[in-house]
Amino acid sequence: MSPARTARALARETITREILDSARARLTTDGAAALSLRAVARDVEMVSSAVYRYFPSRDALLTALLIESYDELGAAAEAADAAVADRADTGARWLAAFRAVRTWCVAHPGEFGLLYGTPVPGYAAPRDTVVPAVRVVTVLARIVGDAYAAGARPAAAPGPGAPGAGAPVTVAPALAFIADHELWSGTDLADDAVAEAVRRTIMAWTTLFGLISFELFGHQVGSVADPGAWLDEVALRLAADLGIGA
């Protein structure tokens, strides 16, 4: 690559970064639904037509923000899990991942609103956002898989006749995902206990983000004194539900 091309590439990267940083700031002040390229252009002191050379539409900008934010959040969960030296201590890994997810979300409320808040009218996220979006649940599933391989078993399912009892078909897509990504190698995924562990993992995943949503949108006021301590309590109870020791 010639020096001139390298300079142009660096300049483009710098301006792209400025646009993304401005857009992320506006997620916090204005919300995802109100994000506009025109406002971002004013922030970076560019004319709107110039910004369109970097992001051809608002939807393209939203997609870039989604991918970047999902990747940051997923990386935070992965790093927290990897930092636990005793890999057999799945309880510590589970709690570390939960804490890391909350820490990132609390520090980035605008991005959290884009990822898990009200959908932006008229915008449909493309398929290339899927891989970044599943990084957090992949971390949780890997921890549960390691715990399962070490003998942990989920709490008993509801009795016969209860909705979902003994019906792995409801989590068939999740089981297929685990198989495709080889998250639980050496485990018989056809086992009913595995399907139950997958159910409880999905329940924990959705509870985690529901909990954070309640905190960030003010719904815990008057019921929870310490959101961080509350997250720990919920995480440990969800772990116990999966048979994972504290």
CSV table of C-alpha atoms in Angstrom, one decimal:
chain,number,residue,atom,x,y,z
A,1,MET,CA,0.0,0.0,0.0
A,2,SER,CA,1.4,3.4,-0.9
A,3,PRO,CA,1.9,6.1,1.7
A,4,ALA,CA,-0.9,8.2,0.1
A,5,ARG,CA,-3.3,5.4,0.3
A,6,THR,CA,-2.3,4.7,3.9
A,7,ALA,CA,-2.9,8.3,4.8
A,8,ARG,CA,-6.3,8.3,3.3
A,9,ALA,CA,-7.2,5.1,5.1
A,10,LEU,CA,-6.0,6.5,8.4
A,11,ALA,CA,-8.0,9.7,7.8
A,12,ARG,CA,-11.1,7.6,7.0
A,13,GLU,CA,-10.7,5.6,10.1
A,14,THR,CA,-10.3,8.7,12.2
A,15,ILE,CA,-13.5,10.4,10.8
A,16,THR,CA,-15.4,7.1,11.0
A,17,ARG,CA,-14.5,6.9,14.7
A,18,GLU,CA,-15.5,10.5,15.3
A,19,ILE,CA,-18.9,9.8,13.7
A,20,LEU,CA,-19.5,6.7,15.8
A,21,ASP,CA,-18.5,8.5,19.0
A,22,SER,CA,-20.8,11.3,18.2
A,23,ALA,CA,-23.6,8.9,17.4
A,24,ARG,CA,-23.0,7.0,20.7
A,25,ALA,CA,-23.2,10.2,22.6
A,26,ARG,CA,-26.5,11.0,21.0
A,27,LEU,CA,-27.9,7.6,21.9
A,28,THR,CA,-27.6,8.8,25.5
A,29,THR,CA,-29.0,12.3,25.0
A,30,ASP,CA,-31.6,11.7,22.3
A,31,GLY,CA,-32.3,8.0,22.2
A,32,ALA,CA,-31.9,5.6,19.3
A,33,ALA,CA,-35.2,6.4,17.6
A,34,ALA,CA,-34.2,10.1,17.3
A,35,LEU,CA,-30.7,9.5,16.0
A,36,SER,CA,-30.1,11.4,12.7
A,37,LEU,CA,-27.2,11.7,10.4
A,38,ARG,CA,-27.8,15.4,10.1
A,39,ALA,CA,-27.4,15.9,13.9
A,40,VAL,CA,-24.3,13.8,13.9
A,41,ALA,CA,-22.9,15.8,11.0
A,42,ARG,CA,-23.3,19.0,13.0
A,43,ASP,CA,-21.4,17.4,16.0
A,44,VAL,CA,-18.4,16.4,13.9
A,45,GLU,CA,-18.6,19.7,11.9
A,46,MET,CA,-19.3,18.1,8.5
A,47,VAL,CA,-22.0,18.7,6.0
A,48,SER,CA,-24.6,16.0,5.8
A,49,SER,CA,-23.6,14.9,2.4
A,50,ALA,CA,-20.0,14.2,3.6
A,51,VAL,CA,-21.3,11.9,6.4
A,52,TYR,CA,-23.2,9.9,3.9
A,53,ARG,CA,-19.9,8.9,2.3
A,54,TYR,CA,-19.1,7.0,5.5
A,55,PHE,CA,-22.6,5.8,6.4
A,56,PRO,CA,-25.0,5.8,3.5
A,57,SER,CA,-28.1,5.9,5.7
A,58,ARG,CA,-29.3,6.2,9.3
A,59,ASP,CA,-29.9,2.4,9.3
A,60,ALA,CA,-26.3,1.7,8.3
A,61,LEU,CA,-25.1,3.9,11.2
A,62,LEU,CA,-27.5,2.0,13.6
A,63,THR,CA,-26.1,-1.3,12.4
A,64,ALA,CA,-22.5,-0.2,13.0
A,65,LEU,CA,-23.5,1.0,16.5
A,66,LEU,CA,-25.2,-2.3,17.2
A,67,ILE,CA,-22.3,-4.4,16.1
A,68,GLU,CA,-19.8,-2.3,18.0
A,69,SER,CA,-21.8,-2.2,21.2
A,70,TYR,CA,-22.7,-5.9,21.1
A,71,ASP,CA,-19.0,-6.7,20.6
A,72,GLU,CA,-17.9,-4.5,23.5
A,73,LEU,CA,-20.5,-6.0,25.8
A,74,GLY,CA,-19.6,-9.6,24.7
A,75,ALA,CA,-15.9,-8.9,25.1
A,76,ALA,CA,-16.5,-7.6,28.6
A,77,ALA,CA,-18.3,-10.9,29.6
A,78,GLU,CA,-15.6,-13.0,27.9
A,79,ALA,CA,-12.8,-11.2,29.6
A,80,ALA,CA,-14.5,-11.5,33.0
A,81,ASP,CA,-14.9,-15.2,32.5
A,82,ALA,CA,-11.4,-15.7,31.3
A,83,ALA,CA,-10.0,-13.8,34.3
A,84,VAL,CA,-11.2,-16.5,36.8
A,85,ALA,CA,-8.0,-18.5,37.2
A,86,ASP,CA,-9.8,-21.6,38.5
A,87,ARG,CA,-11.7,-22.8,35.4
A,88,ALA,CA,-13.4,-25.5,37.5
A,89,ASP,CA,-15.0,-22.8,39.7
A,90,THR,CA,-18.0,-22.3,37.5
A,91,GLY,CA,-19.8,-20.3,40.2
A,92,ALA,CA,-17.1,-17.7,40.3
A,93,ARG,CA,-17.1,-17.5,36.5
A,94,TRP,CA,-20.9,-17.2,36.4
A,95,LEU,CA,-20.9,-14.3,38.9
A,96,ALA,CA,-18.0,-12.6,37.2
A,97,ALA,CA,-19.8,-12.6,33.8
A,98,PHE,CA,-23.0,-11.3,35.4
A,99,ARG,CA,-21.1,-8.5,37.1
A,100,ALA,CA,-19.2,-7.5,33.9
A,101,VAL,CA,-22.4,-7.3,31.9
A,102,ARG,CA,-24.0,-5.0,34.4
A,103,THR,CA,-20.9,-2.9,34.7
A,104,TRP,CA,-20.8,-2.3,31.0
A,105,CYS,CA,-24.5,-1.6,30.7
A,106,VAL,CA,-24.6,0.9,33.5
A,107,ALA,CA,-21.6,2.7,32.0
A,108,HIS,CA,-23.3,2.8,28.6
A,109,PRO,CA,-27.0,3.4,29.1
A,110,GLY,CA,-27.5,4.9,25.6
A,111,GLU,CA,-26.0,1.8,24.0
A,112,PHE,CA,-28.0,-0.5,26.3
A,113,GLY,CA,-31.2,1.3,25.1
A,114,LEU,CA,-30.2,0.6,21.5
A,115,LEU,CA,-29.5,-3.1,22.2
A,116,TYR,CA,-32.3,-4.0,24.6
A,117,GLY,CA,-34.7,-1.1,24.7
A,118,THR,CA,-37.6,-0.2,22.5
A,119,PRO,CA,-37.1,-1.2,18.8
A,120,VAL,CA,-36.3,1.7,16.5
A,121,PRO,CA,-39.4,2.3,14.2
A,122,GLY,CA,-38.7,1.3,10.6
A,123,TYR,CA,-35.3,-0.3,11.4
A,124,ALA,CA,-34.7,-4.1,11.2
A,125,ALA,CA,-31.3,-5.3,12.3
A,126,PRO,CA,-29.5,-7.3,9.5
A,127,ARG,CA,-28.1,-10.8,10.0
A,128,ASP,CA,-24.6,-9.5,10.5
A,129,THR,CA,-25.6,-8.3,14.0
A,130,VAL,CA,-26.5,-11.8,15.1
A,131,VAL,CA,-23.0,-13.1,15.9
A,132,PRO,CA,-22.1,-10.1,18.1
A,133,ALA,CA,-25.5,-10.3,19.8
A,134,VAL,CA,-25.0,-13.8,21.0
A,135,ARG,CA,-21.6,-13.4,22.6
A,136,VAL,CA,-22.9,-12.9,26.1
A,137,VAL,CA,-25.3,-15.9,26.1
A,138,THR,CA,-22.5,-17.9,24.5
A,139,VAL,CA,-20.3,-17.1,27.6
A,140,LEU,CA,-23.2,-18.2,29.9
A,141,ALA,CA,-23.8,-21.4,27.9
A,142,ARG,CA,-20.2,-22.3,28.0
A,143,ILE,CA,-20.0,-21.9,31.8
A,144,VAL,CA,-23.2,-24.0,32.2
A,145,GLY,CA,-21.8,-26.6,29.9
A,146,ASP,CA,-18.6,-26.9,31.9
A,147,ALA,CA,-20.6,-27.1,35.1
A,148,TYR,CA,-22.8,-29.8,33.6
A,149,ALA,CA,-19.8,-31.8,32.4
A,150,ALA,CA,-18.5,-31.7,36.0
A,151,GLY,CA,-21.8,-33.1,37.4
A,152,ALA,CA,-24.0,-30.1,38.0
A,153,ARG,CA,-27.6,-30.6,37.2
A,154,PRO,CA,-30.5,-28.1,37.0
A,155,ALA,CA,-33.4,-28.0,39.5
A,156,ALA,CA,-36.2,-30.4,38.8
A,157,ALA,CA,-38.6,-29.5,36.0
A,158,PRO,CA,-42.3,-28.9,36.7
A,159,GLY,CA,-44.3,-32.0,37.2
A,160,PRO,CA,-46.1,-34.0,34.5
A,161,GLY,CA,-48.8,-31.9,32.8
A,162,ALA,CA,-47.1,-28.6,33.5
A,163,PRO,CA,-46.4,-26.4,30.4
A,164,GLY,CA,-43.0,-27.2,29.0
A,165,ALA,CA,-42.3,-30.2,31.2
A,166,GLY,CA,-40.2,-32.7,29.3
A,167,ALA,CA,-40.6,-30.9,26.0
A,168,PRO,CA,-37.2,-30.1,24.5
A,169,VAL,CA,-38.8,-28.8,21.3
A,170,THR,CA,-39.2,-25.3,22.9
A,171,VAL,CA,-35.5,-24.9,23.1
A,172,ALA,CA,-34.5,-26.8,20.0
A,173,PRO,CA,-32.9,-23.7,18.3
A,174,ALA,CA,-30.8,-23.2,21.4
A,175,LEU,CA,-29.7,-26.9,21.4
A,176,ALA,CA,-28.8,-26.6,17.8
A,177,PHE,CA,-26.8,-23.5,18.5
A,178,ILE,CA,-24.9,-25.3,21.3
A,179,ALA,CA,-24.2,-28.2,18.9
A,180,ASP,CA,-23.1,-26.0,16.0
A,181,HIS,CA,-20.7,-24.0,18.2
A,182,GLU,CA,-19.5,-27.2,20.1
A,183,LEU,CA,-20.1,-25.5,23.4
A,184,TRP,CA,-20.9,-28.7,25.3
A,185,SER,CA,-18.5,-31.2,23.7
A,186,GLY,CA,-18.8,-34.7,25.0
A,187,THR,CA,-22.4,-34.1,26.3
A,188,ASP,CA,-25.4,-36.0,25.0
A,189,LEU,CA,-27.6,-33.1,23.8
A,190,ALA,CA,-30.5,-35.4,23.5
A,191,ASP,CA,-30.6,-36.0,27.3
A,192,ASP,CA,-33.7,-34.4,28.9
A,193,ALA,CA,-31.5,-33.0,31.6
A,194,VAL,CA,-29.5,-31.1,29.0
A,195,ALA,CA,-32.7,-29.6,27.6
A,196,GLU,CA,-33.7,-28.5,31.1
A,197,ALA,CA,-30.2,-26.9,31.7
A,198,VAL,CA,-30.6,-25.0,28.4
A,199,ARG,CA,-34.0,-23.8,29.5
A,200,ARG,CA,-32.6,-22.5,32.8
A,201,THR,CA,-29.7,-20.9,30.9
A,202,ILE,CA,-32.1,-19.0,28.7
A,203,MET,CA,-34.2,-18.0,31.7
A,204,ALA,CA,-31.0,-16.7,33.4
A,205,TRP,CA,-29.9,-14.8,30.3
A,206,THR,CA,-33.3,-13.0,29.9
A,207,THR,CA,-33.5,-12.4,33.7
A,208,LEU,CA,-30.0,-10.7,33.6
A,209,PHE,CA,-31.0,-8.2,31.0
A,210,GLY,CA,-34.5,-7.7,32.5
A,211,LEU,CA,-32.8,-6.9,35.8
A,212,ILE,CA,-30.5,-4.4,34.2
A,213,SER,CA,-33.4,-2.8,32.3
A,214,PHE,CA,-35.3,-2.4,35.5
A,215,GLU,CA,-32.3,-0.7,37.1
A,216,LEU,CA,-31.5,1.7,34.2
A,217,PHE,CA,-35.1,2.7,33.6
A,218,GLY,CA,-35.8,3.3,37.2
A,219,HIS,CA,-38.1,0.5,38.0
A,220,GLN,CA,-36.2,-0.8,41.0
A,221,VAL,CA,-36.6,2.5,42.9
A,222,GLY,CA,-38.4,1.8,46.2
A,223,SER,CA,-37.8,-1.9,46.1
A,224,VAL,CA,-34.0,-2.4,45.8
A,225,ALA,CA,-31.5,-0.5,47.9
A,226,ASP,CA,-28.3,-1.7,46.2
A,227,PRO,CA,-28.6,-2.7,42.6
A,228,GLY,CA,-25.2,-4.2,42.5
A,229,ALA,CA,-25.7,-6.4,45.5
A,230,TRP,CA,-29.2,-7.3,44.2
A,231,LEU,CA,-27.6,-8.5,40.9
A,232,ASP,CA,-25.2,-10.7,42.9
A,233,GLU,CA,-28.1,-12.2,44.8
A,234,VAL,CA,-30.1,-13.0,41.7
A,235,ALA,CA,-27.1,-14.3,39.9
A,236,LEU,CA,-26.3,-16.8,42.7
A,237,ARG,CA,-29.9,-18.0,42.9
A,238,LEU,CA,-30.0,-18.5,39.1
A,239,ALA,CA,-26.7,-20.4,39.4
A,240,ALA,CA,-28.2,-22.6,42.1
A,241,ASP,CA,-31.2,-23.2,39.9
A,242,LEU,CA,-28.7,-24.7,37.4
A,243,GLY,CA,-26.9,-26.7,40.0
A,244,ILE,CA,-23.9,-24.4,40.0
A,245,GLY,CA,-22.4,-23.9,43.4
A,246,ALA,CA,-21.5,-20.4,44.7
